[in-house]
């Protein structure tokens, strides 16, 4: 007996004394894998095949076990199987359609597993015959399109999407999946949009549709014209760009209520139902987050490619109070791969948002900021690091967009945003019951400050810090340009930035072994230069400007130490000479302020016989000595390099899409083909 036939579930036994009998469908598969045309002696072979329950495991394993010579021998039969699968998709008999869809899944997976090293053309030839491939794939895509857009069974639509996800993810690198050329030519973009624009279908299929679109958009996106990118970039239909799928999807990540309790147990206890237990208390009672990179990628593509989507981000709706559902303890090893878990149907199926007048308004951007505040707390593994990076890239795109900036800074559009703060030893776990209602840009700045103060660690996430500081810079550039005087607690930002410089100084040797810390130091110093040079155009009051100088003078030791360090490095030969030299020049005005005011403060203390000046006394010295301060005008402080995915981010997205694709493939393999449920549904249909 062959190895293939020994697999569990392939054979049914009669009695112990008799030889095991093969299922009829297995016997029919064996005929397909023989040299003869299976329909030669049985004209009804294909009709009968699609009336039988598919044995996925046996069919896939047979395809994987075929060697090189056998491939040539049975290619016509495999081509014929593929052709009849496509034909069966047009049948009225629903069981035939179900079995054909599942057989196609097995064909795509089995042939690719067998031929991992083969070229895409060889795989196409084995599946459908290269000379007929164009017509076969055209027929397949048209039938899938009809099933997705028709009034038929929701289970069939779900299976169609699973088949497409299976087809897209059969290769580790989707851009090496040559069959997808036919999916580009025979676009199903409109079918995906129809699913997303209909309340009912969005509730049931929105997650798979969004993930499928995100993956298709990333097929050879840097090498050729991808029609899915072109079409997504010009969609301006608001129902299609409706927030519901993405807002409900991301909302569902907020798996505990915003009303945090002083008690740590309560903090971790409230869970809801999109991706199972995303937030769990481990031994150290740290917040653990299971990320979903596929949905974040979809959100990124929408924001990056379609400027109309910015208006959707900003649309207000009453804030959703997510229902709490009981949960079972989360196993140590997740049974479902990270980044692939679909949202619960209960959550997705709720098209009507609550209209309780007591609920404050919200929007997708607020939901996203809350989610980002959770994701960005823990960056210790690859999935969480990728999700944090993706959140910051999305915020970078938003911070560069004129419409988004206008909305973020609109003083007539105020919101309460309860960001989640990491528990830390040196600060109390506060429960913010009276969060002020402010323009949304304040929440973005709060998020950046929170990240800066909570990630100064040995495994320093340099890339994320650079992105944080650049987002702050872009927001300041907008405020300076439009002369927006934002009422924000700027001292918290200044304090965070100074502490960051202090951390870089304390860990110079360790960090320099891995990172160019001078680039980050330069960006931080130039943020101070922005405040010094242009602060009078965007700081809310003259007092704010005084407080800036007070903070610089108060923490002068950090700036003095930074200057000594960069001077030392820039005067020696070494790889960091030029980078350190730039910081030296950038510090000119900070040092001028310190060197100007420090002697004045010391003199004031000596004359008045005061050993320790109060803040108000120092501020008085600052106010009365502005006139004699000389600063240098620095060029380019209000300029920044605009975000560009290619070439800087291309490698990141390539690996991210690979990771998502692998996880989607595992998930589709695990639960695509719940045959018993489907067959039961259609068993009454003749």
XYZ file of C-alpha atoms in Angstrom:
686
model
C 0.000 0.000 0.000
C 1.414 3.396 -0.942
C 2.369 6.064 1.573
C -0.374 8.314 0.241
C -3.070 5.730 0.888
C -2.009 5.202 4.497
C -3.005 8.744 5.526
C -5.850 8.939 8.013
C -9.275 9.486 6.570
C -8.423 8.263 3.096
C -9.744 4.764 3.498
C -12.825 3.290 5.082
C -12.601 -0.182 6.649
C -15.157 -2.944 6.394
C -14.243 -5.755 8.798
C -10.854 -6.665 10.206
C -10.662 -9.750 7.973
C -11.278 -7.844 4.747
C -9.033 -5.532 2.789
C -9.782 -1.821 3.390
C -12.021 -0.298 0.738
C -11.253 2.994 -0.943
C -13.887 5.703 -1.045
C -15.394 6.080 -4.507
C -14.050 9.637 -4.823
C -10.530 8.315 -4.084
C -10.935 5.669 -6.804
C -11.986 8.430 -9.202
C -8.922 10.517 -8.266
C -6.779 7.466 -8.999
C -8.348 7.312 -12.468
C -7.390 10.959 -13.052
C -3.812 10.129 -12.068
C -3.711 7.213 -14.507
C -2.650 7.696 -18.117
C -6.068 7.070 -19.707
C -8.736 9.753 -20.053
C -11.092 8.972 -17.115
C -14.162 9.941 -19.156
C -13.286 7.486 -21.965
C -15.212 4.579 -20.450
C -17.554 6.686 -18.341
C -19.022 9.732 -20.148
C -20.620 10.883 -16.856
C -17.302 10.790 -14.955
C -17.041 14.556 -14.356
C -20.717 14.949 -13.442
C -20.377 12.190 -10.880
C -17.081 13.524 -9.496
C -18.527 16.889 -8.473
C -21.471 15.264 -6.724
C -19.082 13.582 -4.275
C -17.578 15.015 -1.129
C -14.047 16.188 -1.923
C -11.186 14.358 -0.201
C -8.829 17.312 -0.022
C -6.032 15.560 1.807
C -5.843 12.683 -0.660
C -6.052 14.900 -3.748
C -3.367 17.314 -2.518
C -1.055 14.507 -1.467
C -1.464 12.769 -4.858
C -0.484 15.988 -6.614
C 2.528 16.423 -4.330
C 3.689 12.826 -4.877
C 3.736 12.939 -8.685
C 7.304 12.832 -10.035
C 8.689 14.537 -13.149
C 7.834 11.856 -15.703
C 4.368 11.266 -14.295
C 3.608 14.982 -14.612
C 4.020 14.741 -18.384
C 1.964 11.528 -18.496
C -1.053 12.833 -16.576
C -0.928 16.523 -17.544
C -3.898 16.236 -19.930
C -6.029 14.734 -17.160
C -5.021 17.477 -14.663
C -5.823 20.105 -17.317
C -9.166 18.414 -17.857
C -9.890 18.362 -14.104
C -9.153 22.106 -13.894
C -11.361 22.815 -16.920
C -14.290 20.800 -15.539
C -13.934 22.512 -12.129
C -14.367 25.876 -13.851
C -17.311 24.536 -15.861
C -18.946 23.200 -12.681
C -18.900 26.706 -11.154
C -21.682 27.592 -13.597
C -23.902 24.691 -12.492
C -27.246 25.292 -10.794
C -26.596 22.346 -8.490
C -24.981 24.065 -5.495
C -23.179 20.960 -4.215
C -21.326 20.754 -7.537
C -20.244 24.394 -7.143
C -19.042 23.769 -3.569
C -17.068 20.689 -4.593
C -15.588 22.440 -7.633
C -14.395 25.377 -5.511
C -12.805 23.037 -2.989
C -11.191 20.939 -5.712
C -9.670 24.107 -7.213
C -8.208 24.956 -3.792
C -6.616 21.496 -3.642
C -5.306 21.855 -7.213
C -3.677 25.224 -6.603
C -2.128 24.108 -3.332
C -1.063 20.637 -4.414
C 0.577 21.716 -7.680
C 2.472 24.544 -5.988
C 3.633 22.336 -3.114
C 4.971 19.820 -5.612
C 6.614 22.382 -7.869
C 8.144 24.908 -5.459
C 11.289 25.141 -7.587
C 9.432 25.105 -10.913
C 8.844 28.251 -12.939
C 5.427 29.858 -12.936
C 5.000 28.883 -16.570
C 5.520 25.169 -15.751
C 2.901 25.376 -13.003
C 0.428 27.086 -15.335
C 1.097 24.418 -17.951
C 0.512 21.575 -15.478
C -2.714 23.102 -14.149
C -4.463 24.234 -17.312
C -2.165 23.955 -20.328
C -0.241 27.019 -21.336
C -2.025 27.418 -24.693
C -5.444 27.406 -22.962
C -4.478 29.195 -19.746
C -5.697 32.638 -20.760
C -9.189 31.395 -21.623
C -9.378 29.056 -18.598
C -8.441 31.833 -16.164
C -10.791 34.283 -17.879
C -13.638 31.780 -17.436
C -12.634 31.132 -13.807
C -12.463 34.821 -12.864
C -15.773 35.581 -14.610
C -17.529 32.751 -12.754
C -16.046 33.822 -9.415
C -17.116 37.398 -10.163
C -20.676 36.214 -10.876
C -20.815 34.193 -7.671
C -19.476 37.111 -5.588
C -21.842 39.682 -7.103
C -24.920 37.489 -7.432
C -27.818 36.868 -5.057
C -26.687 33.362 -4.210
C -25.586 31.699 -1.005
C -23.369 33.626 1.384
C -21.481 30.398 2.068
C -20.555 30.160 -1.609
C -19.376 33.770 -1.615
C -17.251 33.037 1.422
C -15.771 29.979 -0.295
C -15.038 32.029 -3.441
C -13.068 34.514 -1.352
C -11.224 31.674 0.390
C -10.338 30.203 -3.012
C -8.987 33.582 -4.150
C -6.983 33.956 -0.927
C -5.654 30.428 -1.471
C -4.683 31.298 -5.073
C -2.975 34.564 -4.065
C -0.951 33.019 -1.228
C 0.255 29.694 -2.686
C 3.754 31.156 -3.158
C 5.792 32.639 -0.300
C 6.413 35.749 -2.398
C 3.141 36.746 -4.087
C 5.059 38.647 -6.793
C 6.482 35.300 -7.968
C 3.000 33.856 -8.440
C 2.715 34.033 -12.229
C -0.952 32.936 -12.200
C -1.780 36.314 -10.646
C -1.063 37.940 -14.015
C -4.450 36.552 -15.081
C -6.052 37.973 -11.927
C -4.627 41.360 -12.960
C -6.000 41.048 -16.500
C -9.415 39.762 -15.336
C -9.881 42.167 -12.429
C -12.304 41.407 -9.601
C -11.796 44.854 -8.066
C -15.417 45.843 -8.669
C -16.666 42.647 -7.034
C -14.561 43.390 -3.936
C -15.912 46.944 -3.822
C -19.470 45.672 -4.147
C -18.926 43.436 -1.112
C -17.509 46.363 0.877
C -20.228 48.814 -0.151
C -23.135 46.548 0.850
C -23.920 46.522 4.570
C -24.944 42.865 4.696
C -22.120 41.392 2.581
C -19.573 43.638 4.283
C -20.610 42.214 7.620
C -20.099 38.646 6.482
C -17.220 38.898 4.004
C -15.612 42.275 4.669
C -12.535 40.931 6.424
C -11.575 38.461 3.678
C -12.359 41.038 0.980
C -10.134 43.689 2.588
C -7.229 41.254 3.108
C -7.567 39.991 -0.483
C -7.495 43.556 -1.817
C -4.457 44.457 0.317
C -2.549 41.463 -1.059
C -3.538 42.069 -4.703
C -2.455 45.701 -4.424
C 1.017 44.449 -3.454
C 1.496 42.164 -6.470
C 4.579 43.432 -8.370
C 3.677 46.943 -7.271
C 7.168 48.294 -8.039
C 7.726 46.403 -11.287
C 4.639 47.014 -13.419
C 1.305 48.811 -13.553
C -0.949 47.083 -11.049
C -4.619 47.720 -11.991
C -5.743 47.248 -8.376
C -3.483 50.141 -7.293
C -4.797 52.333 -10.120
C -8.436 51.561 -9.320
C -8.041 51.939 -5.556
C -6.340 55.318 -6.002
C -9.285 56.823 -7.918
C -12.250 55.453 -5.941
C -14.312 58.396 -4.736
C -17.508 56.611 -3.830
C -18.112 57.277 -0.143
C -20.272 54.202 0.561
C -17.440 52.098 -0.836
C -14.874 53.973 1.217
C -17.245 53.700 4.166
C -15.590 53.453 7.554
C -17.612 50.481 8.672
C -15.378 47.595 7.637
C -12.141 49.218 8.744
C -13.512 51.067 11.742
C -15.325 48.036 13.113
C -12.320 45.860 12.380
C -9.871 48.139 14.146
C -12.424 49.030 16.846
C -12.646 45.404 17.733
C -9.002 45.400 18.696
C -9.814 47.640 21.612
C -10.627 44.609 23.652
C -11.052 46.315 26.965
C -13.068 49.378 27.871
C -11.531 52.822 27.823
C -12.678 53.239 31.409
C -9.558 51.776 33.008
C -9.617 50.814 36.646
C -7.001 51.421 39.288
C -6.996 47.686 39.973
C -4.590 45.872 37.629
C -6.906 42.866 37.452
C -9.703 45.052 36.088
C -7.309 46.631 33.632
C -6.767 43.317 31.868
C -10.112 41.703 32.424
C -12.480 43.200 29.846
C -12.295 41.312 26.563
C -14.349 41.269 23.380
C -14.603 39.231 20.266
C -12.660 40.007 17.124
C -9.419 38.128 17.263
C -9.905 36.042 20.355
C -7.956 37.115 23.426
C -5.749 39.907 22.176
C -5.001 41.389 25.556
C -3.812 39.018 28.261
C -2.109 39.416 31.603
C 1.095 37.424 31.734
C 3.271 36.730 34.755
C 4.562 40.310 34.796
C 1.089 41.749 34.188
C 2.257 43.495 31.047
C -0.161 44.253 28.248
C 0.218 41.702 25.481
C -1.261 42.433 22.084
C -1.985 40.056 19.257
C -1.596 42.140 16.146
C -3.325 41.971 12.797
C -0.910 43.218 10.159
C -3.222 42.349 7.255
C -5.869 44.896 8.292
C -3.223 47.517 9.101
C -1.757 46.977 5.622
C -5.204 47.517 4.099
C -5.640 50.726 6.110
C -2.184 51.897 4.998
C -2.921 51.223 1.319
C -6.220 53.125 1.560
C -4.575 56.140 3.249
C -1.457 56.088 1.055
C -3.086 55.500 -2.328
C -6.386 57.341 -2.022
C -6.529 60.886 -0.711
C -10.342 60.639 -0.657
C -9.958 58.157 2.160
C -8.660 60.937 4.424
C -12.206 62.361 4.440
C -13.505 58.963 5.570
C -10.963 58.903 8.402
C -12.359 62.186 9.635
C -16.086 61.398 9.393
C -17.671 61.555 12.817
C -20.012 58.973 14.273
C -21.136 58.161 17.825
C -18.467 56.222 19.658
C -19.099 52.481 19.714
C -19.297 50.868 23.128
C -18.021 47.408 22.297
C -19.921 44.647 24.027
C -18.089 42.356 26.366
C -18.248 38.628 25.671
C -17.008 35.851 27.920
C -13.701 34.388 26.861
C -11.824 31.222 27.494
C -8.213 31.311 28.648
C -5.808 31.875 25.784
C -3.461 28.954 25.096
C 0.249 29.650 25.280
C 0.639 28.858 21.585
C -2.041 30.541 19.459
C -4.030 28.027 17.418
C -4.548 30.642 14.736
C -1.532 32.379 13.195
C -0.825 35.965 14.096
C -2.170 38.525 11.709
C -4.866 36.354 10.151
C -7.728 36.131 12.600
C -10.949 37.469 11.108
C -13.317 39.646 13.128
C -16.379 38.168 14.741
C -19.535 38.204 12.658
C -21.430 39.801 15.551
C -19.107 42.780 15.441
C -18.973 43.034 11.655
C -22.709 42.503 11.248
C -23.727 45.569 13.210
C -24.257 48.200 10.501
C -26.244 50.542 12.713
C -24.112 52.700 14.969
C -25.644 53.667 18.332
C -27.310 57.080 18.393
C -27.191 57.641 22.135
C -26.915 61.428 22.660
C -24.779 60.784 25.765
C -22.078 59.103 23.691
C -19.359 61.393 22.413
C -18.600 61.432 18.705
C -15.687 59.472 17.331
C -14.168 58.597 13.960
C -11.837 56.057 12.419
C -8.811 58.235 13.136
C -9.584 58.244 16.882
C -10.094 54.486 16.822
C -6.795 54.092 14.995
C -4.934 56.301 17.511
C -6.288 54.230 20.399
C -5.266 51.022 18.664
C -1.815 52.426 17.884
C -1.366 53.384 21.550
C -1.840 49.713 22.460
C 0.192 48.190 19.625
C 3.131 50.540 20.151
C 3.520 49.615 23.814
C 5.204 46.295 23.100
C 7.672 46.048 20.210
C 9.644 43.046 21.401
C 8.696 40.580 18.681
C 8.631 40.867 14.907
C 4.841 41.026 14.506
C 4.417 43.775 17.093
C 7.419 45.705 15.773
C 5.987 45.514 12.242
C 2.584 46.674 13.451
C 4.095 49.616 15.370
C 6.136 50.586 12.303
C 3.048 50.371 10.106
C 1.054 52.540 12.534
C 3.797 55.186 12.395
C 3.976 55.027 8.582
C 0.192 55.571 8.432
C 0.557 58.560 10.787
C 3.392 59.880 8.605
C 1.095 59.849 5.556
C -1.641 61.551 7.574
C 0.738 64.224 8.945
C 1.769 65.151 5.374
C -1.753 65.489 4.023
C -3.114 69.046 3.886
C -6.734 68.009 4.422
C -5.811 65.734 7.311
C -3.695 68.467 8.910
C -6.553 70.961 8.606
C -8.893 68.482 10.286
C -6.377 67.543 12.999
C -5.850 71.197 13.914
C -9.463 72.392 13.571
C -10.290 74.140 16.846
C -14.006 73.630 16.176
C -13.584 69.841 16.047
C -12.613 68.709 19.535
C -12.500 65.119 20.793
C -11.672 63.214 23.954
C -9.146 60.518 23.093
C -8.282 58.043 25.819
C -4.884 56.708 24.760
C -3.561 53.685 26.615
C -0.447 54.327 28.659
C 2.143 51.724 29.538
C 2.465 50.932 33.258
C 5.882 52.207 34.409
C 7.612 52.161 37.793
C 8.347 55.868 37.899
C 4.810 57.037 37.179
C 1.487 56.248 38.752
C -1.113 54.298 36.831
C -3.587 57.121 36.496
C -7.182 56.759 35.393
C -8.033 59.727 33.223
C -11.687 60.257 33.984
C -11.696 63.870 32.795
C -9.831 63.841 29.512
C -10.018 67.308 27.956
C -11.771 67.769 24.635
C -9.110 69.025 22.216
C -8.207 69.101 18.510
C -7.065 65.642 17.395
C -3.491 66.765 16.764
C -3.044 66.874 20.557
C -3.752 63.128 20.719
C -1.216 62.491 17.936
C 1.410 64.484 19.844
C 0.487 62.688 23.094
C 0.989 59.360 21.309
C 4.423 60.421 20.063
C 5.452 61.654 23.529
C 4.197 58.426 25.089
C 6.287 56.340 22.710
C 9.410 58.464 23.286
C 9.302 58.131 27.072
C 8.474 54.409 27.166
C 10.973 52.791 24.765
C 14.383 53.893 26.013
C 15.804 50.402 26.367
C 18.811 48.316 25.392
C 17.105 46.896 22.321
C 16.553 50.444 21.068
C 13.939 50.743 18.272
C 15.843 53.440 16.357
C 13.646 53.258 13.254
C 10.494 53.904 15.288
C 12.090 56.828 17.141
C 13.121 58.450 13.862
C 9.567 58.140 12.561
C 8.092 59.593 15.785
C 10.330 62.654 15.703
C 9.666 63.188 11.984
C 5.884 63.071 12.546
C 6.215 65.760 15.243
C 8.345 67.853 12.867
C 5.773 67.629 10.056
C 2.992 68.751 12.394
C 5.086 71.700 13.590
C 5.811 72.686 9.980
C 2.068 72.842 9.311
C 1.458 74.889 12.461
C 4.231 77.313 11.521
C 3.001 77.617 7.924
C -0.632 78.243 8.942
C 0.234 80.176 12.135
C -1.838 77.840 14.284
C -1.369 78.499 17.991
C -2.117 75.113 19.486
C -2.988 75.011 23.190
C -0.906 71.996 24.079
C 1.288 71.091 27.061
C 4.491 71.626 25.089
C 6.638 71.159 28.191
C 5.831 67.447 28.196
C 7.179 67.167 24.672
C 10.316 69.208 25.482
C 10.951 67.127 28.580
C 10.545 63.856 26.615
C 12.962 65.048 23.910
C 15.580 66.135 26.448
C 15.315 62.798 28.251
C 15.802 61.068 24.917
C 19.039 63.008 24.348
C 20.089 62.095 27.871
C 19.477 58.409 27.093
C 21.535 58.598 23.889
C 24.406 60.145 25.844
C 24.274 57.554 28.620
C 24.302 54.658 26.159
C 26.590 56.097 23.489
C 28.931 53.101 23.183
C 26.223 50.428 23.139
C 23.981 52.298 20.706
C 26.747 53.332 18.302
C 27.553 49.663 17.725
C 24.154 49.360 15.987
C 22.832 52.815 15.112
C 23.730 56.274 13.871
C 22.515 58.051 17.010
C 23.728 61.398 15.627
C 20.986 61.402 12.998
C 18.326 61.050 15.704
C 20.089 63.628 17.902
C 20.119 66.053 14.950
C 16.375 65.649 14.393
C 15.697 66.234 18.099
C 17.925 69.325 18.279
C 16.263 70.700 15.146
C 12.866 70.334 16.790
C 14.158 72.678 19.499
C 15.486 74.946 16.749
C 11.988 75.023 15.229
C 10.580 76.221 18.552
C 13.409 78.727 19.061
C 13.279 80.177 15.537
C 9.572 80.030 14.726
C 7.928 79.516 18.135
C 6.562 83.050 18.105
C 4.355 82.027 15.131
C 2.772 78.915 16.623
C 3.273 78.769 20.410
C -0.004 79.762 22.100
C 1.298 82.542 24.384
C 4.452 84.520 25.108
C 4.594 82.525 28.365
C 5.069 79.344 26.317
C 8.100 80.889 24.651
C 9.507 81.836 28.080
C 8.923 78.275 29.306
C 10.855 76.896 26.332
C 13.909 78.965 27.301
C 13.439 78.015 30.947
C 13.420 74.305 30.042
C 16.568 74.632 27.904
C 18.398 76.511 30.653
C 17.149 74.177 33.392
C 18.396 71.104 31.489
C 21.534 72.806 30.148
C 23.768 69.996 31.408
C 22.247 67.571 28.859
C 22.891 69.979 25.975
C 26.403 70.738 27.279
C 27.206 67.027 27.453
C 25.776 66.465 23.988
C 27.952 69.255 22.605
C 31.067 67.787 24.239
C 30.276 64.363 22.812
C 29.608 65.487 19.231
C 32.629 67.828 19.315
C 34.828 64.937 20.403
C 33.518 62.640 17.661
C 33.583 65.307 14.932
C 37.219 66.251 15.608
C 38.399 62.629 15.344
C 38.575 60.542 12.215
C 35.890 57.878 12.114
C 32.642 56.868 10.431
C 30.513 59.245 12.543
C 32.653 62.364 11.990
C 30.321 64.055 9.485
C 27.092 63.062 11.289
C 28.416 64.407 14.611
C 29.593 67.605 12.925
C 26.028 68.375 11.788
C 24.805 68.146 15.396
C 27.601 70.497 16.475
C 26.362 73.148 14.052
C 22.705 72.542 14.941
C 23.427 73.261 18.639
C 24.603 76.829 17.994
C 21.388 78.567 19.117
C 20.707 76.221 22.041
C 24.223 76.923 23.316
C 23.785 80.660 22.734
C 20.662 80.610 24.928
C 22.429 78.655 27.683
C 25.563 80.810 27.567
C 23.508 84.009 27.555
C 21.032 83.269 30.353
C 23.051 81.134 32.779
C 25.414 83.971 33.872
C 22.393 86.314 34.210
C 20.595 83.803 36.439
C 23.701 83.232 38.580
C 24.204 86.998 38.895
C 20.559 87.522 39.900
C 20.896 84.811 42.585
C 24.140 86.331 43.936
C 22.786 89.907 44.061
C 19.606 88.788 45.818
C 21.370 86.268 48.071
C 19.159 83.396 46.909
C 20.657 79.905 46.815
C 17.797 78.272 44.836
C 15.726 80.373 42.426
C 12.066 79.539 41.892
C 10.731 78.916 38.396
C 9.000 82.282 38.394
C 12.249 84.066 39.340
C 14.152 82.331 36.529
C 11.388 83.213 34.081
C 11.648 86.852 35.190
C 15.388 86.850 34.388
C 14.648 85.293 30.983
C 11.948 87.879 30.123
C 14.136 90.819 31.060
C 17.162 89.661 29.018
C 15.721 88.778 25.618
C 16.902 92.037 24.070
C 20.593 91.259 24.392
C 20.345 87.657 23.088
C 21.804 87.086 19.624
C 20.716 84.038 17.620
C 21.677 82.790 14.166
C 19.070 82.236 11.466
C 19.116 78.581 10.403
C 17.797 77.577 6.991
C 15.559 74.647 6.109
C 14.130 74.023 9.577
C 10.564 74.099 8.219
C 11.334 71.765 5.294
C 10.994 67.998 5.285
C 11.390 65.096 2.902
C 7.995 63.756 1.882
C 7.163 60.114 2.489
C 7.941 57.799 -0.400
C 7.349 54.052 -0.252
C 9.788 53.310 -3.050
C 12.698 52.790 -2.573
C 13.105 53.378 1.202
C 10.200 51.270 2.459
C 10.100 48.666 -0.332
C 12.076 46.010 1.579
C 9.884 46.419 4.678
C 6.650 46.020 2.724
C 7.991 43.084 0.756
C 8.754 41.189 3.978
C 5.496 42.305 5.595
C 3.438 41.039 2.657
C 5.380 37.758 2.721
C 4.598 37.338 6.442
C 0.902 38.164 5.937
C 0.702 35.845 2.934
C 2.205 32.912 4.871
C -0.206 33.442 7.755
C -3.239 33.817 5.500
C -2.224 30.610 3.722
C -2.076 28.713 7.043
C -5.429 30.097 8.088
C -7.071 29.228 4.776
C -5.605 25.722 5.044
C -7.040 25.309 8.526
C -10.571 26.521 8.024
C -11.352 27.148 4.360
C -13.119 24.026 3.700
C -15.524 23.248 6.491
C -17.098 20.692 4.153
C -19.679 19.209 6.490
C -21.257 22.622 7.145
C -21.404 23.459 3.446
C -22.703 20.085 2.361
C -25.366 20.146 5.053
C -26.497 23.570 3.842
C -26.911 22.359 0.264
C -27.977 18.777 0.924
C -31.637 19.631 0.464
C -31.003 21.213 -2.924
C -31.594 18.837 -5.781
